[in-house]
CSV table of C-alpha atoms in Angstrom, one decimal:
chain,number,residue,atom,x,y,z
A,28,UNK,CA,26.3,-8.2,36.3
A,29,UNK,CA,24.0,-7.7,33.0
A,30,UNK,CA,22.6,-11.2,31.8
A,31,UNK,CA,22.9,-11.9,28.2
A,32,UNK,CA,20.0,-12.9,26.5
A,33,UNK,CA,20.5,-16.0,24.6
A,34,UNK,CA,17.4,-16.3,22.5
A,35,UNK,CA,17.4,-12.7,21.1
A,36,UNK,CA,17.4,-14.0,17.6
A,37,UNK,CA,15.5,-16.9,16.6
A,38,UNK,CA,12.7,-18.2,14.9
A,39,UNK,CA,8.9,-17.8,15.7
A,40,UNK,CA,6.0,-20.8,16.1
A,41,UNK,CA,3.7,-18.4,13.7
A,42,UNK,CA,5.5,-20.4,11.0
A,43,UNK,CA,1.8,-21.5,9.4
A,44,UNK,CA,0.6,-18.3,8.7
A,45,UNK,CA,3.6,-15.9,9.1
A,46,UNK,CA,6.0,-14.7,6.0
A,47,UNK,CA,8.2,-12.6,8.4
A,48,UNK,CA,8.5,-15.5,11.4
A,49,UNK,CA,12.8,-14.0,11.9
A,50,UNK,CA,12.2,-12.1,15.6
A,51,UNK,CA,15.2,-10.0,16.6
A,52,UNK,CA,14.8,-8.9,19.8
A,53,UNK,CA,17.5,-6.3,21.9
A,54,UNK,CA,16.1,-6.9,25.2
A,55,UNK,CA,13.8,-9.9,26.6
A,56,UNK,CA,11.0,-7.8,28.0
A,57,UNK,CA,10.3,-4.1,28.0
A,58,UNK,CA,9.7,-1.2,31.1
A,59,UNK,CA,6.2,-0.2,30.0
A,60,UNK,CA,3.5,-1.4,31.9
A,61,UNK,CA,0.4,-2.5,29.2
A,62,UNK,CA,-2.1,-3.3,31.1
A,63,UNK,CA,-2.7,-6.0,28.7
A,64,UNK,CA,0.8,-7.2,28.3
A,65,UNK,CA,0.5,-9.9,25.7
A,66,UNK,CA,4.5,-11.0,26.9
A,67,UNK,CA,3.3,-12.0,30.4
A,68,UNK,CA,-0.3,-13.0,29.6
A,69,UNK,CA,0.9,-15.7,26.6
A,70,UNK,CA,4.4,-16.5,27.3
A,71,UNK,CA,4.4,-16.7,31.2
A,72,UNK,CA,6.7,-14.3,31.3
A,73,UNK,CA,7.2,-10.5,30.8
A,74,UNK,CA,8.0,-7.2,33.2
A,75,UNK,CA,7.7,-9.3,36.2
A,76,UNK,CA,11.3,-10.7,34.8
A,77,UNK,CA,14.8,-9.7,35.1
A,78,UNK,CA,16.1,-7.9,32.7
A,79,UNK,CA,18.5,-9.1,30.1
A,80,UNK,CA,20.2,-7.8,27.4
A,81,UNK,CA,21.0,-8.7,23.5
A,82,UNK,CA,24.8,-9.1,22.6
A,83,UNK,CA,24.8,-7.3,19.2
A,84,UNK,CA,28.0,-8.7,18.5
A,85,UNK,CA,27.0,-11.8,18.1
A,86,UNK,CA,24.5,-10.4,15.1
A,87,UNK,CA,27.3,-8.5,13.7
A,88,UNK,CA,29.3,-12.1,13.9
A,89,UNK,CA,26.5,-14.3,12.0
A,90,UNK,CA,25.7,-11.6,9.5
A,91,UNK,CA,29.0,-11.5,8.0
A,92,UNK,CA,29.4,-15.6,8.3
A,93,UNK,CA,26.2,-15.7,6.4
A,94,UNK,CA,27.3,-12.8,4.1
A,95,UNK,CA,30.8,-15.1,3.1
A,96,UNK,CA,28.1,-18.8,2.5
A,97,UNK,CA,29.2,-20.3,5.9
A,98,UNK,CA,25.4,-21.6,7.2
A,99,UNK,CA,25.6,-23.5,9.9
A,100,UNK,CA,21.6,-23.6,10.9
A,101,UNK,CA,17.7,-23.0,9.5
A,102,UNK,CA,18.3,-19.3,11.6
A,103,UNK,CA,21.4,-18.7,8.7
A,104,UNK,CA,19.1,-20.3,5.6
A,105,UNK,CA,16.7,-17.7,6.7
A,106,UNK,CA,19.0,-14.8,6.9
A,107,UNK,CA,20.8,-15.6,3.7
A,108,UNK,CA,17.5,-15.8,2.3
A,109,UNK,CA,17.1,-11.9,2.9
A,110,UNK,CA,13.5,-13.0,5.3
A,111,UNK,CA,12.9,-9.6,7.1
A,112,UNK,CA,13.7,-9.6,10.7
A,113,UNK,CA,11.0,-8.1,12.8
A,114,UNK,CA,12.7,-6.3,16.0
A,115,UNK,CA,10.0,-6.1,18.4
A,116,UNK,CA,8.6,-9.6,18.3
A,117,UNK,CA,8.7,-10.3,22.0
A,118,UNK,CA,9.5,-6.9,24.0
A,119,UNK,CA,9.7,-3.6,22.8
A,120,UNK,CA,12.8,-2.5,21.4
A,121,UNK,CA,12.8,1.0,22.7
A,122,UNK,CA,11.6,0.6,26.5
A,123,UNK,CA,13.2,3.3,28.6
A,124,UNK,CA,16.8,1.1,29.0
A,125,UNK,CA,17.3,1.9,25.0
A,126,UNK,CA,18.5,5.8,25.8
A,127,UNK,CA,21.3,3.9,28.3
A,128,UNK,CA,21.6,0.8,26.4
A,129,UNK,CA,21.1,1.6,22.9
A,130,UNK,CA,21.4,-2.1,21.5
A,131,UNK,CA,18.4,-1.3,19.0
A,132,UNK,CA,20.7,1.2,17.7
A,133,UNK,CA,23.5,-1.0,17.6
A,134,UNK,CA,20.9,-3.8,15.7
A,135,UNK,CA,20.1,-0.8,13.5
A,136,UNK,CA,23.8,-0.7,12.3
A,137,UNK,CA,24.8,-3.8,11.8
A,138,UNK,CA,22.1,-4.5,9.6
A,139,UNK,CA,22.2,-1.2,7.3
A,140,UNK,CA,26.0,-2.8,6.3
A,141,UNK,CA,24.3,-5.5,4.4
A,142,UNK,CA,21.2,-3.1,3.3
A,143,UNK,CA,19.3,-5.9,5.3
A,144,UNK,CA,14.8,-5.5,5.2
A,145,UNK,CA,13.9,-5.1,8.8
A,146,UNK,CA,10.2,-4.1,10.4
A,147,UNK,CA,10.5,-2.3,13.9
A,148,UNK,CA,7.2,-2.7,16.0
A,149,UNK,CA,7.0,0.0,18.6
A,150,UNK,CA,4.8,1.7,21.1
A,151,UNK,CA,7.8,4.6,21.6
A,152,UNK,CA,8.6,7.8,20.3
A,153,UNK,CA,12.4,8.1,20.6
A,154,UNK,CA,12.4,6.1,17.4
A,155,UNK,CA,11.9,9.3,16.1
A,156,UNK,CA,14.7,11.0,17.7
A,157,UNK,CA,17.6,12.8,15.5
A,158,UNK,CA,19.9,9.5,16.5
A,159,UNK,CA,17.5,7.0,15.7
A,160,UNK,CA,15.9,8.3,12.6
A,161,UNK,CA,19.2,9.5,10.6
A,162,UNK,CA,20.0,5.8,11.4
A,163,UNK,CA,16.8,4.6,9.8
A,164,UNK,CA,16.9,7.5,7.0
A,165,UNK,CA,20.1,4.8,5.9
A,166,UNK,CA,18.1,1.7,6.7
A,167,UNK,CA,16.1,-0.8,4.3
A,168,UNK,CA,13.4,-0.6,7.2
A,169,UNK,CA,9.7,-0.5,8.0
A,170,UNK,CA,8.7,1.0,11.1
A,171,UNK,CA,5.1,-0.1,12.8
A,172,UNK,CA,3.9,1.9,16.1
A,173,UNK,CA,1.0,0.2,18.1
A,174,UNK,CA,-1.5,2.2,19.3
A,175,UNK,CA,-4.6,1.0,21.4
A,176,UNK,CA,-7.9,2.1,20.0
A,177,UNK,CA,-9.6,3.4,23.1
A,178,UNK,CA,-10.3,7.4,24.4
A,179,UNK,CA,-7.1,8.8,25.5
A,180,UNK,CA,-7.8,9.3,29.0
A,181,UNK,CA,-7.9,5.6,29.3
A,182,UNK,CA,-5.3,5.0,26.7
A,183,UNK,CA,-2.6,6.5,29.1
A,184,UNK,CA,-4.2,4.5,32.2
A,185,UNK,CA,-3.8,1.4,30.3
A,186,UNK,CA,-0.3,1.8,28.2
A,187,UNK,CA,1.6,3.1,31.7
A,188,UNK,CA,4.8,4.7,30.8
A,189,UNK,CA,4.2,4.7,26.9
A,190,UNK,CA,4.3,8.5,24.9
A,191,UNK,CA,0.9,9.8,24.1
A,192,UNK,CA,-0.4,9.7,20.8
A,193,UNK,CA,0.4,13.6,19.8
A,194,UNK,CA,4.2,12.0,20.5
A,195,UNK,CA,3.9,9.2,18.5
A,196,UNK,CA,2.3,10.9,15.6
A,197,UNK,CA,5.4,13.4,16.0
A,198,UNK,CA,7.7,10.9,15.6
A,199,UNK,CA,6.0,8.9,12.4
A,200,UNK,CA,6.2,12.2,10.8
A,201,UNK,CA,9.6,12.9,11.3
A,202,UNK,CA,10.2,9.5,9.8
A,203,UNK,CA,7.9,9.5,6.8
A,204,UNK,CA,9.7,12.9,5.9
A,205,UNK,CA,13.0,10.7,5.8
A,206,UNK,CA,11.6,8.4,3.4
A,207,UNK,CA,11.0,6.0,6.2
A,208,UNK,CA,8.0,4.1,5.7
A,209,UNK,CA,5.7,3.8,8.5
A,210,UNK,CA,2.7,2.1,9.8
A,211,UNK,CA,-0.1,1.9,12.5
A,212,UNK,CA,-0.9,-1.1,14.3
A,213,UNK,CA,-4.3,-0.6,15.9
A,214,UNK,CA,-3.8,-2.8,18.7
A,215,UNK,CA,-5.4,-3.6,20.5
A,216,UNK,CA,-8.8,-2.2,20.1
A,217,UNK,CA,-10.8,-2.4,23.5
A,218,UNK,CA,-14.2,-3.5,22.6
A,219,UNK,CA,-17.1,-0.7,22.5
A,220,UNK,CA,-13.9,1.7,22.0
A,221,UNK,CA,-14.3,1.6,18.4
A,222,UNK,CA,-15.5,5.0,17.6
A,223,UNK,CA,-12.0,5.8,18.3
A,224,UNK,CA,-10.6,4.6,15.5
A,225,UNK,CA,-12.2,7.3,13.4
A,226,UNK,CA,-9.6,9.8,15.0
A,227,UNK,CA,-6.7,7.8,14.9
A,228,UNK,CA,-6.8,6.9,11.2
A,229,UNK,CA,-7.2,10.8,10.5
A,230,UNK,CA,-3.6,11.5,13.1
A,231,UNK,CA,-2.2,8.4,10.7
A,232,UNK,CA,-2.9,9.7,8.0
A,233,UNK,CA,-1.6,13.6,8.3
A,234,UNK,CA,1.4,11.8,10.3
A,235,UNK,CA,2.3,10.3,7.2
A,236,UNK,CA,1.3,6.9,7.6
A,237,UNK,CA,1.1,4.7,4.7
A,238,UNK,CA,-0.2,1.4,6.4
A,239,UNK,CA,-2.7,0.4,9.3
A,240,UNK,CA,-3.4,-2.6,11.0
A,241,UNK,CA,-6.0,-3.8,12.9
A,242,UNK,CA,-6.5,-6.6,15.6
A,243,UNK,CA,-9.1,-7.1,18.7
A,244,UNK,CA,-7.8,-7.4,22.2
A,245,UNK,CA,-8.0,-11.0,23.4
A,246,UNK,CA,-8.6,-12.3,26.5
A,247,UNK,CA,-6.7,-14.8,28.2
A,248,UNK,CA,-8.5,-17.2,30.5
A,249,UNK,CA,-6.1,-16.0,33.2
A,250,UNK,CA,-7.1,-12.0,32.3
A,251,UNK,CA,-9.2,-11.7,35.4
A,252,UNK,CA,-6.1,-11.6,37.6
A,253,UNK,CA,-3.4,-11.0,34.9
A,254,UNK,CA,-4.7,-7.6,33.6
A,255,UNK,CA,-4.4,-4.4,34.9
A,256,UNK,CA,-6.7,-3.2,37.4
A,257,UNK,CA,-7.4,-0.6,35.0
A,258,UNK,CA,-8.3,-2.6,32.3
A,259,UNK,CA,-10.2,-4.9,34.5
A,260,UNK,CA,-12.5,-2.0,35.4
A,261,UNK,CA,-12.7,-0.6,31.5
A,262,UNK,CA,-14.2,-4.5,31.0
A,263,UNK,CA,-16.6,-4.4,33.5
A,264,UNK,CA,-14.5,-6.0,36.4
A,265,UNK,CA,-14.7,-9.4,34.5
A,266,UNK,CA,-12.9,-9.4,31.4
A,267,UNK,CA,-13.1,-13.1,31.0
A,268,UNK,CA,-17.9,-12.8,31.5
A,269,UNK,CA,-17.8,-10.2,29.2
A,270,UNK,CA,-16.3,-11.5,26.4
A,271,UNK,CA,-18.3,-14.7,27.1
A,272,UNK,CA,-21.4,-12.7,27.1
A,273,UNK,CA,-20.1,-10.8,23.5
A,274,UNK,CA,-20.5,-14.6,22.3
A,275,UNK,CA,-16.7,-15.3,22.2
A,276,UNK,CA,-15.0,-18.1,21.8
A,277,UNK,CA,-11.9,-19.7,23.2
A,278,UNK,CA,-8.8,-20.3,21.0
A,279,UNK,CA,-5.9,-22.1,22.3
A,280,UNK,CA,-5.8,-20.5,26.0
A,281,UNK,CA,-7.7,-17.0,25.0
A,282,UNK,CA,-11.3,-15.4,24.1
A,283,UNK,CA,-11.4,-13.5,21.0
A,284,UNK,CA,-14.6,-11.8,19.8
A,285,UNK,CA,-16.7,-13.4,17.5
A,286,UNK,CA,-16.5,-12.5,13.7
A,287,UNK,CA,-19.9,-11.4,13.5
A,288,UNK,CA,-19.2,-8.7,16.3
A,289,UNK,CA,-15.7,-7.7,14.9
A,290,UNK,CA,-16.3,-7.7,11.3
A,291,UNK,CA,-18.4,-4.8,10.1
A,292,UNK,CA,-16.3,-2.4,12.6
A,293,UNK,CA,-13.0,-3.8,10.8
A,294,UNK,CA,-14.5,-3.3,7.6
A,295,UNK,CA,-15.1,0.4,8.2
A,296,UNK,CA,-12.3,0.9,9.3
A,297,UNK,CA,-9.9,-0.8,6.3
A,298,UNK,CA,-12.5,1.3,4.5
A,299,UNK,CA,-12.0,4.7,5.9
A,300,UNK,CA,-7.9,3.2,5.4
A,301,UNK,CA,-8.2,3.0,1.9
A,302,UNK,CA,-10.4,6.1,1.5
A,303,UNK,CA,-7.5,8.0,3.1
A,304,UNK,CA,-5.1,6.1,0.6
A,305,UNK,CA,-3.1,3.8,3.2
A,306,UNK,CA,-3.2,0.0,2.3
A,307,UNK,CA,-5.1,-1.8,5.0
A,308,UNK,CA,-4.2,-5.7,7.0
A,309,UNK,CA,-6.2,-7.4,9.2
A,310,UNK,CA,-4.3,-8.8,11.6
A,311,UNK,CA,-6.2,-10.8,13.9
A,312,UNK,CA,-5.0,-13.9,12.5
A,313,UNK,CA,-8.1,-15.6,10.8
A,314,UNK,CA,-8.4,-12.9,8.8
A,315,UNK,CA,-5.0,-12.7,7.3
A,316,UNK,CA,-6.1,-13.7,3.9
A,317,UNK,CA,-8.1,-10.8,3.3
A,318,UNK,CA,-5.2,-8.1,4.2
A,319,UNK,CA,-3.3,-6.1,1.6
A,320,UNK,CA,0.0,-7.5,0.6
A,321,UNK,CA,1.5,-10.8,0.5
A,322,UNK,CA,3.4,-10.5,4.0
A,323,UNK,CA,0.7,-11.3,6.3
A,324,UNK,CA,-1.0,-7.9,7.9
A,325,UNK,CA,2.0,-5.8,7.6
A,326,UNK,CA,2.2,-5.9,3.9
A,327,UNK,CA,5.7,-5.1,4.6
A,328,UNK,CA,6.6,-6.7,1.0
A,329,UNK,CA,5.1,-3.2,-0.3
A,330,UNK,CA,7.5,-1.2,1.6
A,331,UNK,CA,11.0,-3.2,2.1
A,332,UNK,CA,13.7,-3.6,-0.7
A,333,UNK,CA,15.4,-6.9,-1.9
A,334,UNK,CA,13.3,-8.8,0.5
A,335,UNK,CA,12.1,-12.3,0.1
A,336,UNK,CA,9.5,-13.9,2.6
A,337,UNK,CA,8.8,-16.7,4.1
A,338,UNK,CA,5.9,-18.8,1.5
A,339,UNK,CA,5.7,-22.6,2.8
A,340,UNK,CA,2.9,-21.5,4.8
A,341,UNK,CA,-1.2,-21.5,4.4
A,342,UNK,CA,-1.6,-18.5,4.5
A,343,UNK,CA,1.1,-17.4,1.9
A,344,UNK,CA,-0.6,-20.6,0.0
A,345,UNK,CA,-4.0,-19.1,0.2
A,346,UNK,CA,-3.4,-15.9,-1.1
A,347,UNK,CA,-2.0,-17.1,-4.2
A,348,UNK,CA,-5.4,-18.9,-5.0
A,349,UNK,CA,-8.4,-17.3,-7.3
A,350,UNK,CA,-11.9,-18.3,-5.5
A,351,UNK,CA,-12.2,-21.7,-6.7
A,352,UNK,CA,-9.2,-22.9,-6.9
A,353,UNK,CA,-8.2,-25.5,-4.5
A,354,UNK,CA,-5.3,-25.8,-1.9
A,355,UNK,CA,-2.5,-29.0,-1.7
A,356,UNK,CA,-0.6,-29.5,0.9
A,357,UNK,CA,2.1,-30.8,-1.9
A,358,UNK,CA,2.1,-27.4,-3.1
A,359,UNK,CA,4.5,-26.5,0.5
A,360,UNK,CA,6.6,-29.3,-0.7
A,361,UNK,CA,7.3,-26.8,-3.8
A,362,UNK,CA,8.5,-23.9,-1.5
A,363,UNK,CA,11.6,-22.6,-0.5
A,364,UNK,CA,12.3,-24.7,3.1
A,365,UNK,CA,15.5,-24.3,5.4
A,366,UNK,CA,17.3,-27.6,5.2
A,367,UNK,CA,18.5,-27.8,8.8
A,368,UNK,CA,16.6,-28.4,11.5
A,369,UNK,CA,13.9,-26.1,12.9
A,370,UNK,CA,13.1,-28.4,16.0
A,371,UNK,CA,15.6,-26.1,18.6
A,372,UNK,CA,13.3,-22.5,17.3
A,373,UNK,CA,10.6,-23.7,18.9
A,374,UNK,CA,9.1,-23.8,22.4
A,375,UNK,CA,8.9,-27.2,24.5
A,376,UNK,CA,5.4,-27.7,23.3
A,377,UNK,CA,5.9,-27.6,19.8
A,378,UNK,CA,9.0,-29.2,19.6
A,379,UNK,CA,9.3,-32.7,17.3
A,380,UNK,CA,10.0,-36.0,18.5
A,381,UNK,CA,11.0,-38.9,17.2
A,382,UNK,CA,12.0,-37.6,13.7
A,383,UNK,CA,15.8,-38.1,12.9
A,384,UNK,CA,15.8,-36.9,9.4
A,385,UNK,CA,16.6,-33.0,9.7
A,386,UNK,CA,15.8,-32.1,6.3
A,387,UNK,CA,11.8,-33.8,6.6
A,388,UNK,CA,11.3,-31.8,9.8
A,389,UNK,CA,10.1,-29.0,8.2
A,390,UNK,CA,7.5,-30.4,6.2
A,391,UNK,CA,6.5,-33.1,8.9
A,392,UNK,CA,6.1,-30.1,11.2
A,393,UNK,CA,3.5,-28.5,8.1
A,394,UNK,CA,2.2,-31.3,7.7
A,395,UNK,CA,1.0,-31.5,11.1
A,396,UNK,CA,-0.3,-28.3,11.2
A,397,UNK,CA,-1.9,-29.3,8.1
A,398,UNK,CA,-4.0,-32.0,9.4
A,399,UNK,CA,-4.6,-29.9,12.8
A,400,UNK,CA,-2.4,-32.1,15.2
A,401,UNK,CA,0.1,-29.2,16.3
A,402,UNK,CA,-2.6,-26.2,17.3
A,403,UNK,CA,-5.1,-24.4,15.6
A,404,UNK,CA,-3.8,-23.4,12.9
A,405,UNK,CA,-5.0,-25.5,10.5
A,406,UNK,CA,-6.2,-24.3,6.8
A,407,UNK,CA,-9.6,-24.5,8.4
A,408,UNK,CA,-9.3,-22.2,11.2
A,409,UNK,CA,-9.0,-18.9,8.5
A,410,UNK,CA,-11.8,-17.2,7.1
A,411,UNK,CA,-11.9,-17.9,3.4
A,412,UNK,CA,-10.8,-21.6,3.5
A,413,UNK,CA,-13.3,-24.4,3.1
A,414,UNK,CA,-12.8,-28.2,2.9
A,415,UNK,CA,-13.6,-30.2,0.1
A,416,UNK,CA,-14.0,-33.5,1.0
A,417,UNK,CA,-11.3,-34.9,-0.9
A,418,UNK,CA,-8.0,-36.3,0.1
A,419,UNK,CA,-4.9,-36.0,-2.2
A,420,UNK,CA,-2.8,-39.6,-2.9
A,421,UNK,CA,-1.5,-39.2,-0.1
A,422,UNK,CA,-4.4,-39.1,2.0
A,423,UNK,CA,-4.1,-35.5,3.0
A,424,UNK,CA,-7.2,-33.4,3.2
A,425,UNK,CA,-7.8,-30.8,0.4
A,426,UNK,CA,-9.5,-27.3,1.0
A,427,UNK,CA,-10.2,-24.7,-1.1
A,428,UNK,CA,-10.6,-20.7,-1.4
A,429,UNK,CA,-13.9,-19.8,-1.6
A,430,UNK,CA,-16.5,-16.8,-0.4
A,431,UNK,CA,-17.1,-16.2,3.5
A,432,UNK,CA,-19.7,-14.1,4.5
A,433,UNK,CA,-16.9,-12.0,5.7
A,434,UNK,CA,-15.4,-11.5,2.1
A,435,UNK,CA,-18.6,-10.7,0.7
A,436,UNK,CA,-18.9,-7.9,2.9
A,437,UNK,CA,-15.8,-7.0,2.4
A,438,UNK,CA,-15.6,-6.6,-1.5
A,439,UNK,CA,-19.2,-4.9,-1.5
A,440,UNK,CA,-17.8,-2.5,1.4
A,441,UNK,CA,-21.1,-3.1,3.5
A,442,UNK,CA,-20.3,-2.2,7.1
A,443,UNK,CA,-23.6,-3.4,8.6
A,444,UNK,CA,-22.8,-1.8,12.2
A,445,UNK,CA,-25.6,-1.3,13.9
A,446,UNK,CA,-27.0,0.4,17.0
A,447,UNK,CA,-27.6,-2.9,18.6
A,448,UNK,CA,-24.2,-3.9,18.7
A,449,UNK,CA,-23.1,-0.9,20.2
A,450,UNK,CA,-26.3,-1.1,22.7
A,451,UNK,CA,-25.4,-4.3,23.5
A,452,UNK,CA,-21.7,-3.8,24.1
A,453,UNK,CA,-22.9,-0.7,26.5
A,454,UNK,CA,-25.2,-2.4,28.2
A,455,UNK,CA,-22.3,-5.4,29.3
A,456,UNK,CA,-19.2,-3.1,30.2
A,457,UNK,CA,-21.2,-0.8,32.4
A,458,UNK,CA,-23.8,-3.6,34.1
């Protein structure tokens, strides 16, 4: 008997820094076998789990409860709202079972009846396919395929099971020449694989693409055993050393690159973007101020009709801030904020205790964040954010937008790659 997966639609923990934090999900993992699977490696969970499957009925249920004003939780304040759903959050939404199952396609449906802003993220082509693209040819949607920046030789060792990138480009054309607009998520890009990106922005572009993203694999502190054997062996049979030895530092329970080895070869590559006249986001998450758009690195506000987004968040804060100006935590207070609870959305980690007044949670849960008590995502941990020194009446800390070294590069479109970076990355994979 097919389980029924309960938390298909709910609420994301990226709520500091996301403006599109609404995950719709058909199935609660997918049947491609990343060698980096970011499901298993963060969540604890992943292919190794059973199957289960999205009701779409119950969507089709809430939508037209919210649609008549009956809201009955933070989830309805946010669809009511018109927040863009992003289908793909958790698993992929079209895995092999989608041909059988077709619950994306049901998800699809319900949502073009209330002309509803959605944003697919994919690593498949059959979104591309007759059914699935007359369906989005109706849809107010925004469809994002991830592809890993590496040679493709290793690509298809590492992405098991996932369409090669002459398929996916196929299938982004076929839906740019709907009216369907499309992006490229570079993700993740395997470190000393660069180069590659070069080739992939010129497929984007004649595929139609009018967006690209860009974010660094990171490395778990469990990667050494949780990887693939393949990708193991692409990072020099100890992911976990060599990304040490890249000067990396942990963050939360990963290894990400250091800025000064990721920047200039993200730089090039927004620049080579914009050259080619696609808008550009950096999307490993530090650097989300510096992205096109006001929806995080999807700009997906560009490209989705009668959407609103998500703004009681620091990085939604930020961005509306000229270099100098300085950043309250009051100013949250002054956002749009769901007046039920959000305490059930997240995981047992995050959750609140001991506060009873629903409407506060919200804002005790930024304010948290705020003052870096719940994770890392405080307004200090993204490039572009300083502190002041000063504390508002309340006590809180005040920061302020200023000029990273990053930004500065950036805006003078220096990309400052050099031969020793690439000599030095050489000289760890293959040692």
């Amino acid at each position: 008997m097919r389980k029924i997966y309960k938390y298909s639609t709910s609420l994301t923990s990226q709520l500091a820094f996301c403006a599109t934090p609404l995950r719709l999900d058909s199935y609660n993992n997918c049947q491609f076998s990343c060698g980096y699977c970011f499901a298993r490696t963060r969540a604890g969970f992943g292919r190794d789990e059973k199957l289960q499957f999205a009701n779409p009925e119950a969507l089709k249920k809430r939508m037209a409860r919210v649609s008549s004003g009956v809201i009955r939780s933070a989830l309805d304040e946010f669809i009511s709202r018109r927040i863009p759903f992003q289908m793909g959050g958790m698993s992929d939404p079209f895995s092999p079972i989608e041909a059988k199952e077709k619950r994306t396609l049901q998800y699809i449906r319900i949502l073009n009846e209330y002309d509803y802003p959605f944003i697919i993220s994919t690593k498949s082509d059959m979104v591309g396919t007759i059914e699935y693209s007359t369906a989005l040819s109706e849809a107010n949607a925004y469809v994002r395929f991830s592809t890993t920046v590496v040679d493709e030789s290793s690509r298809s060792r590492l992405d098991k099971g996932c369409p090669s990138i002459s398929q996916i480009s196929y299938a982004a054309e076929r839906l740019s020449s709907l009216g369907v607009p499309v992006s490229f998520r570079f993700q993740p890009i395997i470190p000393g694989h660069e180069h590659n990106a070069e080739g992939l922005l010129s497929i984007a572009n004649n595929s139609g693409v009018k967006h690209i993203s860009a974010e660094y694999l990171k490395v778990p502190l469990e990667a050494n055993t949780k990887f693939s054997s393949e990708l193991i062996d692409l990072l020099g049979g100890d992911p976990v050393s060599v990304y040490m030895a890249l000067g990396s530092r942990r963050q939360g329970s990963e290894y990400s690159l250091p800025l000064s080895y990721r920047g200039g070869y993200l730089i090039s590559m927004s620049k080579q973007a914009k050259t080619l006249g696609m808008t550009f986001g950096f999307a490993d998450n530090e650097l989300l101020l510096h992205s096109d758009g006001n929806s995080c690195c999807s700009a997906s506000n560009l490209y989705l009709r009668n959407a609103n987004f998500f703004s009681a968040n620091i990085v939604s804060l930020a961005k509306k801030k000229q270099l100098g100006e300085k950043l309250y935590f009051s100013e949250l207070a002054c956002q749009w904020l769901p007046e039920q609870s959000l305490a059930s959305y997240l995981n047992s980690k995050s959750r609140l205790k001991g506060l009873q007044d629903e409407p506060v949670k919200w804002l005790s849960y930024l304010r948290k964040i705020w003052l870096g008590e719940y994770g890392q995502y405080s307004p200090l941990f993204f490039d572009g954010i300083s502190p002041t020194g000063e504390l508002d009446n309340f006590g809180i800390p005040i920061y302020i937008r200023d000029v990273s070294s990053f930004y500065s590069q950036l805006a003078s479109n220096e990309t400052r790659i050099t031969h020793h970076h690439s000599d030095i990355t050489e000289a760890i994979l293959t040692r």
